[in-house]
Structures are given as structure tokens and as C-alpha cells.
Amino acid sequence: MRFIHTSDWQLGKPFGRAPEEARAALQEARLGAIDALARAAQAHDAPLVLVAGDVFDSAEPGDRVYRQALSRMRQAANVTFVLLPGNHDPLRADGLWTRLKAETPPNVIAAIAAEPIALGEAAVLLPAPLTHKRSLSDPTAWFDAAETPPGALRIGLAHGSVQAFGSDPDTNLLAPDRARRAGLAYLALGDWHGRLRIDERTHYSGTPEPDDFGREATGLALLVELAGPGAPPQVTDLAIGRHHWIEADWNLAAASDLDALTARLALGIARQDVVARLHVSGLLSLGDKVAVRRRLEDGLAHELRWLDLDLGGLVTRPTDTDLAEIDAFGDLRAAAERLNAMAAEGGAEGRLAAAALERLYVEHHRAQRPGEA
């Protein structure tokens, strides 16, 4: 038996910090993951996709997201999708899952009851739907005593943590040895957004479309092959996601250092599929800092899907040349020198003075060289 294990689609995720254009693309990519999963299922002769919770980002995803999700699954008519309520979209009376249960296409199963679901004659699925965002009890506890036909593969589907991953360590906790206790051939888990192996028969797939920085092994789904109840599962990572989230620290000694750093950023990845968070630091002349800001904000930022830029660590040390470019001897030169002296003193006022000096430099260039600054 072969199937695809995925989780944490979180369709409708708002990406509130992203600019509007990037936000729309990131949201669309999450819907696109459904199509990619269907293609993977077909390519690997694994016509069953188990979604281990958090299908939607909330219990009220909005009509477009809801309809798009069902439409895309319906179009993959030769693939069966099993959807499990998670902590982002828990099962509530007369809510999302009641509607979904009534409107699901023939190839979509809403696993909204803690009871066995036959997967043909050879396997039985044991789902653990969440009825609340936070639960103090282990939703997989019923697996141990669940009755299934003799010789049938017992597959668990659940959403929660087997260890304290986040800020709520006492909620939605699952027994780490549940697969052994319940005699499961495989336990498909969701909640952790990175791919993670707990033991031979217990795995987190992670989200199929990356959605944040600092997470390892995201953008995957798992191809699972079970030869029999006692045989160990064969688990293979499948690349699904479109976007790559990259965080880096760049320390500059001169504006020219950007050449090599930007060339090495996300090698082999299409720039439009990169979300980057760059922390830029260094001690630069005023002219170099302005050049760096211009190249990143007006250049690289437009090549990437989204550039989250932090220039807070970039310190300026204006040179005589910088000040002379503002004004060689006149009133502007005197103002620039006063701002420079204030900036050198540090503190909140120093930071304001440094920003004012940089703005003075930029505005002077704009006035002297229209279209360049």
C-alpha cells in the first residue's frame, strides 16, 4: 500500500507582515500545493493523500479559499484526500466541518469522528480529529483499543505534539510511543511545520508550502509504502513547495561587498520564488550606505517574492568626501557637520541625527542629479 502523508496546509494563512502583492502570491501558493500533491500522488502510484490536520488556517477560511480547496481536490478525481480537523480549524457544531462534510466531492473524506475508516480491504485509518484548539487529553488514546479486521494495516492520523515544541507545552500532547501501543503500521502526524521523524513508524510531514523563516526541512510531503502489518514503512521525502524562505546575516565593509553576497543568495533557485530576511550590518561611509540601501530596496527587493530587510546594524561613519558632496563650505556643510557630531554621540538623538544626515545626503543628490537618487 502506498499513500502520501501531508499536513498543515493552513489554507487562507494571512501573511500579515508581507506586502500586498507578495501576500497574495504566498496565499495562492498554498492552494497550489494541493495541485502539486495530486501530481505527486499520481506520479508515484499513491492515490491516497492523508492530511494530518490544519487543512485551513482558521475555522472560517472565507468562501474563495474554501471553494478553491474543494475545486482543486475535485479535479484530481483519481486521488482520494482524507482531511482531519486540527487546532487551527477544529471541529465545531454547525461550523466549517459540517459544511464540508455535506459538500465534499466523492474523492474527499472528512475524518470528523474518532472511529475507524476502512481504506479498502487491507487497511483501516484511525483518525483523531481535534474538537478544540487546545485539548488536555491525548486524542490518539482511543487507538489502542480500536477494533480492526485481523491482518489489516492500522494507520493513525493525528494532529498535535509529541514533545513541547511551542508555547503551549501541555496541550494537544500525543504519546510518543502511540504507534507501538496501538499496533500501528504508521502514524501520520501534523502540527510541526518541519519534516520530523519521531521513530520508525511515527513521522511529521511538515507543511508542503514553506511559510516562515528558521524552519528546517519544509516544503515536503512523505511518500509512505507499507508492505504489511509487521514490515517497517518505507518513507521517502517528496519536494512539493514553491517558495524558499531564507534568513541571512550580511556584514559589509564596503558597498562593493554586495556583489558577491547577492550572487550567492539562493543559488539555483528562481529569484521570484525566494522570500528573504536579510540582517545587514557593517561600518560604512555615508555614500556607501546610501548605495547599499538603494541596491537592496530598489533592486534586489523587486527580484524576490519578498525581501524583509533589516538595516539596523548598518552604521555610518561619514567621510570628508561625504560631507563635501552635500556642500563644500556653506550652510548645508555646517548643518551636516552638526548632525554628524550629534550622530557620533549615540543614543536616541544620535540615531535621529544619523537618519537626518542620510536624508540630507540623499535629498542633495536628488536635487543635483535628478533621476539618480
CSV table of C-alpha atoms in Angstrom, one decimal:
chain,number,residue,atom,x,y,z
A,1,MET,CA,0.0,0.0,0.0
A,2,ARG,CA,1.3,3.5,-0.9
A,3,PHE,CA,0.0,6.9,0.2
A,4,ILE,CA,1.0,10.5,0.6
A,5,HIS,CA,1.3,11.9,4.1
A,6,THR,CA,0.9,15.7,4.3
A,7,SER,CA,-0.3,18.2,6.9
A,8,ASP,CA,-0.6,21.9,7.9
A,9,TRP,CA,-1.8,23.3,4.6
A,10,GLN,CA,-3.3,26.2,6.5
A,11,LEU,CA,-5.1,27.5,3.5
A,12,GLY,CA,-6.0,31.1,3.9
A,13,LYS,CA,-3.0,32.0,6.0
A,14,PRO,CA,-2.9,35.8,6.1
A,15,PHE,CA,0.8,36.5,5.9
A,16,GLY,CA,0.0,39.9,7.5
A,17,ARG,CA,3.6,41.2,7.5
A,18,ALA,CA,4.1,40.7,3.8
A,19,PRO,CA,3.4,43.4,1.2
A,20,GLU,CA,0.1,43.0,-0.6
A,21,GLU,CA,1.4,41.6,-3.8
A,22,ALA,CA,3.7,39.1,-2.0
A,23,ARG,CA,0.8,38.2,0.4
A,24,ALA,CA,-1.5,37.3,-2.5
A,25,ALA,CA,1.2,35.1,-4.1
A,26,LEU,CA,2.1,33.3,-0.9
A,27,GLN,CA,-1.6,32.6,-0.3
A,28,GLU,CA,-2.1,31.3,-3.8
A,29,ALA,CA,1.0,29.0,-3.5
A,30,ARG,CA,-0.7,27.3,-0.5
A,31,LEU,CA,-3.6,26.4,-2.7
A,32,GLY,CA,-1.2,25.4,-5.5
A,33,ALA,CA,0.3,22.8,-3.1
A,34,ILE,CA,-3.0,20.8,-3.5
A,35,ASP,CA,-2.3,20.5,-7.2
A,36,ALA,CA,1.3,19.6,-6.5
A,37,LEU,CA,0.3,16.9,-4.0
A,38,ALA,CA,-2.2,15.5,-6.5
A,39,ARG,CA,0.5,15.3,-9.2
A,40,ALA,CA,2.9,13.6,-6.7
A,41,ALA,CA,0.2,11.0,-5.8
A,42,GLN,CA,-0.4,10.2,-9.4
A,43,ALA,CA,3.3,10.1,-10.3
A,44,HIS,CA,4.1,7.7,-7.5
A,45,ASP,CA,1.0,5.5,-7.9
A,46,ALA,CA,-0.1,6.5,-4.4
A,47,PRO,CA,-3.8,7.5,-4.9
A,48,LEU,CA,-4.4,8.3,-1.2
A,49,VAL,CA,-3.5,11.6,0.4
A,50,LEU,CA,-3.7,11.8,4.2
A,51,VAL,CA,-3.9,15.4,5.6
A,52,ALA,CA,-2.9,15.3,9.2
A,53,GLY,CA,-4.8,18.4,10.4
A,54,ASP,CA,-4.8,22.2,9.9
A,55,VAL,CA,-6.3,22.0,6.4
A,56,PHE,CA,-7.4,25.6,6.8
A,57,ASP,CA,-5.7,28.4,8.7
A,58,SER,CA,-8.9,29.1,10.7
A,59,ALA,CA,-12.4,27.7,11.2
A,60,GLU,CA,-13.6,30.5,8.9
A,61,PRO,CA,-11.4,30.5,5.9
A,62,GLY,CA,-13.6,32.5,3.6
A,63,ASP,CA,-15.6,31.3,0.6
A,64,ARG,CA,-12.9,31.7,-2.0
A,65,VAL,CA,-10.3,29.7,-0.1
A,66,TYR,CA,-12.9,27.1,0.8
A,67,ARG,CA,-14.2,26.7,-2.8
A,68,GLN,CA,-10.8,26.7,-4.3
A,69,ALA,CA,-9.7,23.9,-2.0
A,70,LEU,CA,-12.7,21.7,-2.8
A,71,SER,CA,-12.4,22.5,-6.5
A,72,ARG,CA,-8.8,21.6,-6.7
A,73,MET,CA,-9.3,18.3,-4.9
A,74,ARG,CA,-12.3,17.5,-7.1
A,75,GLN,CA,-10.3,18.0,-10.2
A,76,ALA,CA,-7.9,15.2,-9.0
A,77,ALA,CA,-10.7,12.7,-9.2
A,78,ASN,CA,-8.4,9.6,-9.2
A,79,VAL,CA,-6.9,10.7,-5.9
A,80,THR,CA,-8.6,10.3,-2.5
A,81,PHE,CA,-8.0,13.1,0.1
A,82,VAL,CA,-8.7,12.4,3.8
A,83,LEU,CA,-9.0,15.7,5.8
A,84,LEU,CA,-8.5,15.9,9.5
A,85,PRO,CA,-9.6,18.8,11.8
A,86,GLY,CA,-6.6,20.4,13.6
A,87,ASN,CA,-6.0,23.1,16.2
A,88,HIS,CA,-6.3,25.9,13.6
A,89,ASP,CA,-9.6,24.5,12.2
A,90,PRO,CA,-11.1,22.4,15.0
A,91,LEU,CA,-14.4,20.5,14.7
A,92,ARG,CA,-17.3,22.6,15.9
A,93,ALA,CA,-21.0,22.1,15.7
A,94,ASP,CA,-22.6,23.6,12.6
A,95,GLY,CA,-19.3,25.0,11.5
A,96,LEU,CA,-16.7,24.5,8.7
A,97,TRP,CA,-16.6,20.8,9.0
A,98,THR,CA,-20.4,20.3,9.0
A,99,ARG,CA,-20.5,22.3,5.8
A,100,LEU,CA,-17.5,20.5,4.3
A,101,LYS,CA,-18.9,17.0,5.2
A,102,ALA,CA,-22.1,17.9,3.3
A,103,GLU,CA,-20.3,19.4,0.3
A,104,THR,CA,-17.3,17.1,-0.2
A,105,PRO,CA,-16.6,15.7,-3.6
A,106,PRO,CA,-16.7,11.9,-3.9
A,107,ASN,CA,-12.9,11.7,-3.6
A,108,VAL,CA,-12.7,13.7,-0.4
A,109,ILE,CA,-13.3,12.2,3.1
A,110,ALA,CA,-13.8,14.5,6.1
A,111,ALA,CA,-12.5,12.5,9.1
A,112,ILE,CA,-14.6,14.2,11.7
A,113,ALA,CA,-15.3,11.2,14.0
A,114,ALA,CA,-12.9,9.2,16.2
A,115,GLU,CA,-13.9,6.0,14.6
A,116,PRO,CA,-12.2,3.6,12.1
A,117,ILE,CA,-12.4,4.4,8.4
A,118,ALA,CA,-11.9,1.5,6.0
A,119,LEU,CA,-9.3,2.1,3.3
A,120,GLY,CA,-10.2,-0.7,1.0
A,121,GLU,CA,-9.9,-4.3,2.3
A,122,ALA,CA,-6.3,-4.2,3.5
A,123,ALA,CA,-6.1,-1.1,5.7
A,124,VAL,CA,-8.0,0.9,8.3
A,125,LEU,CA,-7.5,4.5,9.2
A,126,LEU,CA,-7.8,5.6,12.8
A,127,PRO,CA,-8.3,9.4,12.9
A,128,ALA,CA,-8.0,11.7,15.9
A,129,PRO,CA,-9.9,14.9,15.0
A,130,LEU,CA,-9.5,17.9,17.3
A,131,THR,CA,-12.7,19.4,18.7
A,132,HIS,CA,-10.9,22.3,20.4
A,133,LYS,CA,-8.0,24.5,19.6
A,134,ARG,CA,-6.4,23.2,22.9
A,135,SER,CA,-7.0,19.8,24.4
A,136,LEU,CA,-5.6,18.5,27.7
A,137,SER,CA,-6.3,14.9,26.7
A,138,ASP,CA,-4.4,12.8,24.1
A,139,PRO,CA,-6.8,12.5,21.1
A,140,THR,CA,-5.0,9.3,20.0
A,141,ALA,CA,-5.7,7.4,23.2
A,142,TRP,CA,-8.6,5.5,21.6
A,143,PHE,CA,-6.3,4.0,19.0
A,144,ASP,CA,-5.1,1.3,21.5
A,145,ALA,CA,-8.4,-0.4,21.9
A,146,ALA,CA,-9.8,0.3,18.4
A,147,GLU,CA,-11.1,-2.9,16.8
A,148,THR,CA,-10.0,-3.6,13.2
A,149,PRO,CA,-10.2,-6.7,11.0
A,150,PRO,CA,-7.4,-9.3,11.6
A,151,GLY,CA,-4.4,-8.6,9.4
A,152,ALA,CA,-5.5,-5.2,8.4
A,153,LEU,CA,-2.9,-2.4,8.3
A,154,ARG,CA,-3.7,0.1,11.2
A,155,ILE,CA,-2.8,3.6,10.2
A,156,GLY,CA,-3.1,6.5,12.6
A,157,LEU,CA,-3.9,10.2,11.6
A,158,ALA,CA,-3.4,12.9,14.3
A,159,HIS,CA,-2.5,16.5,14.9
A,160,GLY,CA,-0.5,17.6,18.0
A,161,SER,CA,2.9,17.5,19.6
A,162,VAL,CA,4.8,14.5,21.0
A,163,GLN,CA,7.0,17.0,22.8
A,164,ALA,CA,6.8,20.6,23.9
A,165,PHE,CA,7.5,22.4,20.6
A,166,GLY,CA,5.8,25.7,21.2
A,167,SER,CA,4.4,28.0,23.9
A,168,ASP,CA,1.6,25.6,25.0
A,169,PRO,CA,3.5,22.5,26.0
A,170,ASP,CA,0.6,21.0,27.9
A,171,THR,CA,-2.0,21.0,25.1
A,172,ASN,CA,-2.6,18.6,22.3
A,173,LEU,CA,0.2,16.3,23.5
A,174,LEU,CA,0.4,12.8,22.0
A,175,ALA,CA,2.1,9.8,23.5
A,176,PRO,CA,5.4,9.4,21.6
A,177,ASP,CA,5.0,5.6,21.6
A,178,ARG,CA,1.4,5.6,20.4
A,179,ALA,CA,2.3,3.6,17.2
A,180,ARG,CA,3.8,0.8,19.4
A,181,ARG,CA,1.0,0.9,21.9
A,182,ALA,CA,-1.8,0.8,19.3
A,183,GLY,CA,-0.1,-1.6,16.9
A,184,LEU,CA,0.1,0.9,14.1
A,185,ALA,CA,1.8,0.3,10.8
A,186,TYR,CA,2.3,4.0,10.5
A,187,LEU,CA,1.3,7.2,12.4
A,188,ALA,CA,0.9,10.3,10.3
A,189,LEU,CA,1.2,13.4,12.3
A,190,GLY,CA,0.7,17.1,11.8
A,191,ASP,CA,1.3,20.3,13.8
A,192,TRP,CA,5.1,20.6,13.5
A,193,HIS,CA,5.8,22.6,10.2
A,194,GLY,CA,9.1,20.9,9.5
A,195,ARG,CA,9.6,17.3,8.5
A,196,LEU,CA,10.5,15.2,11.6
A,197,ARG,CA,11.0,11.5,12.3
A,198,ILE,CA,9.9,10.5,15.8
A,199,ASP,CA,10.5,6.8,15.3
A,200,GLU,CA,10.4,4.2,12.5
A,201,ARG,CA,6.6,4.3,12.3
A,202,THR,CA,5.9,7.9,13.5
A,203,HIS,CA,6.5,10.9,11.3
A,204,TYR,CA,5.7,14.6,10.9
A,205,SER,CA,5.4,15.6,7.2
A,206,GLY,CA,5.7,19.3,7.8
A,207,THR,CA,3.9,21.9,5.7
A,208,PRO,CA,4.0,21.3,1.9
A,209,GLU,CA,4.5,25.0,1.3
A,210,PRO,CA,7.0,26.8,3.5
A,211,ASP,CA,5.6,29.7,5.5
A,212,ASP,CA,8.2,31.1,7.8
A,213,PHE,CA,11.9,31.6,8.4
A,214,GLY,CA,14.1,29.4,10.6
A,215,ARG,CA,12.3,26.1,9.9
A,216,GLU,CA,14.3,23.1,8.6
A,217,ALA,CA,13.0,20.6,6.1
A,218,THR,CA,9.8,22.3,5.0
A,219,GLY,CA,8.0,22.2,1.6
A,220,LEU,CA,7.8,18.4,1.7
A,221,ALA,CA,5.3,15.6,1.7
A,222,LEU,CA,6.0,12.0,2.6
A,223,LEU,CA,5.6,9.0,0.3
A,224,VAL,CA,4.8,6.0,2.5
A,225,GLU,CA,4.9,2.4,1.4
A,226,LEU,CA,3.6,-0.4,3.7
A,227,ALA,CA,4.4,-3.9,2.7
A,228,GLY,CA,2.4,-5.5,5.6
A,229,PRO,CA,1.4,-5.0,9.2
A,230,GLY,CA,4.8,-6.1,10.6
A,231,ALA,CA,7.0,-4.6,7.9
A,232,PRO,CA,8.7,-1.3,8.6
A,233,PRO,CA,7.3,1.6,6.5
A,234,GLN,CA,9.4,2.9,3.6
A,235,VAL,CA,9.2,6.7,3.9
A,236,THR,CA,10.5,9.0,1.1
A,237,ASP,CA,10.6,12.8,1.1
A,238,LEU,CA,8.9,14.5,-1.8
A,239,ALA,CA,9.6,18.1,-2.7
A,240,ILE,CA,6.3,19.9,-3.0
A,241,GLY,CA,6.7,23.6,-2.1
A,242,ARG,CA,7.3,26.5,-4.4
A,243,HIS,CA,8.8,29.2,-2.2
A,244,HIS,CA,12.1,29.1,-0.3
A,245,TRP,CA,12.4,31.1,2.9
A,246,ILE,CA,16.0,32.2,3.6
A,247,GLU,CA,17.4,34.2,6.5
A,248,ALA,CA,20.9,35.5,6.4
A,249,ASP,CA,23.3,38.0,8.2
A,250,TRP,CA,25.4,40.1,5.8
A,251,ASN,CA,28.3,42.1,7.3
A,252,LEU,CA,29.7,44.7,4.9
A,253,ALA,CA,32.9,46.6,4.8
A,254,ALA,CA,32.0,48.4,1.6
A,255,ALA,CA,29.1,48.7,-0.8
A,256,SER,CA,31.0,46.5,-3.3
A,257,ASP,CA,30.7,43.6,-0.9
A,258,LEU,CA,27.1,43.3,-2.1
A,259,ASP,CA,28.2,41.9,-5.4
A,260,ALA,CA,29.3,38.5,-4.1
A,261,LEU,CA,26.6,38.3,-1.5
A,262,THR,CA,23.7,38.9,-3.8
A,263,ALA,CA,25.3,36.5,-6.4
A,264,ARG,CA,25.4,33.7,-3.8
A,265,LEU,CA,21.9,34.3,-2.5
A,266,ALA,CA,19.6,31.3,-3.2
A,267,LEU,CA,21.9,29.8,-5.8
A,268,GLY,CA,19.9,27.5,-8.2
A,269,ILE,CA,16.5,28.9,-7.1
A,270,ALA,CA,14.4,31.2,-9.2
A,271,ARG,CA,14.6,34.7,-7.6
A,272,GLN,CA,10.8,35.2,-7.8
A,273,ASP,CA,10.4,32.1,-5.5
A,274,VAL,CA,12.6,33.4,-2.8
A,275,VAL,CA,11.4,35.1,0.4
A,276,ALA,CA,14.5,36.5,2.2
A,277,ARG,CA,15.1,38.1,5.5
A,278,LEU,CA,18.5,39.9,5.5
A,279,HIS,CA,20.1,41.4,8.6
A,280,VAL,CA,22.7,43.8,7.2
A,281,SER,CA,25.5,45.2,9.4
A,282,GLY,CA,28.8,46.9,9.0
A,283,LEU,CA,30.6,50.3,9.2
A,284,LEU,CA,30.2,52.3,6.0
A,285,SER,CA,30.7,55.7,4.6
A,286,LEU,CA,27.5,57.7,4.1
A,287,GLY,CA,27.8,57.3,0.4
A,288,ASP,CA,28.2,53.6,0.6
A,289,LYS,CA,25.3,53.2,3.0
A,290,VAL,CA,23.0,55.1,0.6
A,291,ALA,CA,24.3,53.0,-2.3
A,292,VAL,CA,23.6,49.8,-0.3
A,293,ARG,CA,20.1,50.8,0.7
A,294,ARG,CA,19.3,51.8,-2.9
A,295,ARG,CA,20.6,48.5,-4.4
A,296,LEU,CA,18.7,46.4,-1.9
A,297,GLU,CA,15.4,48.3,-1.7
A,298,ASP,CA,15.2,49.4,-5.4
A,299,GLY,CA,16.9,46.4,-6.9
A,300,LEU,CA,17.0,43.1,-5.0
A,301,ALA,CA,13.6,43.6,-3.3
A,302,HIS,CA,12.0,43.7,-6.8
A,303,GLU,CA,13.7,40.5,-7.9
A,304,LEU,CA,12.5,38.4,-4.9
A,305,ARG,CA,9.0,37.4,-3.9
A,306,TRP,CA,9.5,39.4,-0.7
A,307,LEU,CA,12.6,41.0,0.9
A,308,ASP,CA,12.3,41.6,4.7
A,309,LEU,CA,15.2,43.9,5.1
A,310,ASP,CA,16.8,44.9,8.4
A,311,LEU,CA,19.4,47.6,8.1
A,312,GLY,CA,19.5,48.4,11.8
A,313,GLY,CA,23.1,47.0,12.2
A,314,LEU,CA,24.5,49.2,9.4
A,315,VAL,CA,26.4,52.1,11.0
A,316,THR,CA,27.6,55.1,9.0
A,317,ARG,CA,30.9,57.0,9.5
A,318,PRO,CA,30.6,59.9,7.2
A,319,THR,CA,33.8,60.9,5.4
A,320,ASP,CA,35.0,64.3,4.4
A,321,THR,CA,34.1,63.3,0.9
A,322,ASP,CA,30.5,62.6,2.0
A,323,LEU,CA,30.2,66.0,3.7
A,324,ALA,CA,31.8,67.8,0.7
A,325,GLU,CA,29.2,66.2,-1.6
A,326,ILE,CA,26.5,67.8,0.5
A,327,ASP,CA,28.2,71.2,0.5
A,328,ALA,CA,31.8,72.1,0.4
A,329,PHE,CA,31.8,75.2,2.6
A,330,GLY,CA,28.3,76.7,3.0
A,331,ASP,CA,25.3,76.4,5.4
A,332,LEU,CA,24.5,72.9,4.4
A,333,ARG,CA,28.0,71.8,5.2
A,334,ALA,CA,27.7,73.3,8.6
A,335,ALA,CA,24.4,71.6,9.2
A,336,ALA,CA,25.8,68.3,8.0
A,337,GLU,CA,28.8,68.6,10.4
A,338,ARG,CA,26.4,69.4,13.3
A,339,LEU,CA,24.3,66.3,12.5
A,340,ASN,CA,27.5,64.2,12.2
A,341,ALA,CA,28.7,65.3,15.6
A,342,MET,CA,25.3,64.6,17.2
A,343,ALA,CA,25.2,61.1,15.5
A,344,ALA,CA,28.6,60.3,16.9
A,345,GLU,CA,27.3,60.8,20.5
A,346,GLY,CA,24.9,57.8,20.0
A,347,GLY,CA,21.6,57.3,21.8
A,348,ALA,CA,18.1,58.0,20.5
A,349,GLU,CA,19.0,61.6,19.5
A,350,GLY,CA,22.2,60.3,17.8
A,351,ARG,CA,20.2,57.8,15.7
A,352,LEU,CA,17.8,60.6,14.7
A,353,ALA,CA,20.7,62.8,13.7
A,354,ALA,CA,22.2,60.0,11.7
A,355,ALA,CA,18.9,59.4,9.8
A,356,ALA,CA,18.6,63.1,9.2
A,357,LEU,CA,22.2,63.3,7.8
A,358,GLU,CA,21.5,60.4,5.5
A,359,ARG,CA,18.3,62.1,4.3
A,360,LEU,CA,20.1,65.3,3.7
A,361,TYR,CA,22.7,63.4,1.6
A,362,VAL,CA,20.0,61.7,-0.4
A,363,GLU,CA,18.0,64.8,-1.0
A,364,HIS,CA,21.0,66.8,-2.0
A,365,HIS,CA,21.9,64.1,-4.6
A,366,ARG,CA,18.3,64.1,-5.8
A,367,ALA,CA,18.4,67.8,-6.4
A,368,GLN,CA,21.8,67.8,-8.0
A,369,ARG,CA,21.3,64.6,-10.2
A,370,PRO,CA,17.6,64.2,-10.9
A,371,GLY,CA,16.5,60.6,-11.5
A,372,GLU,CA,19.7,59.1,-9.9
A,373,ALA,CA,18.9,59.3,-6.2
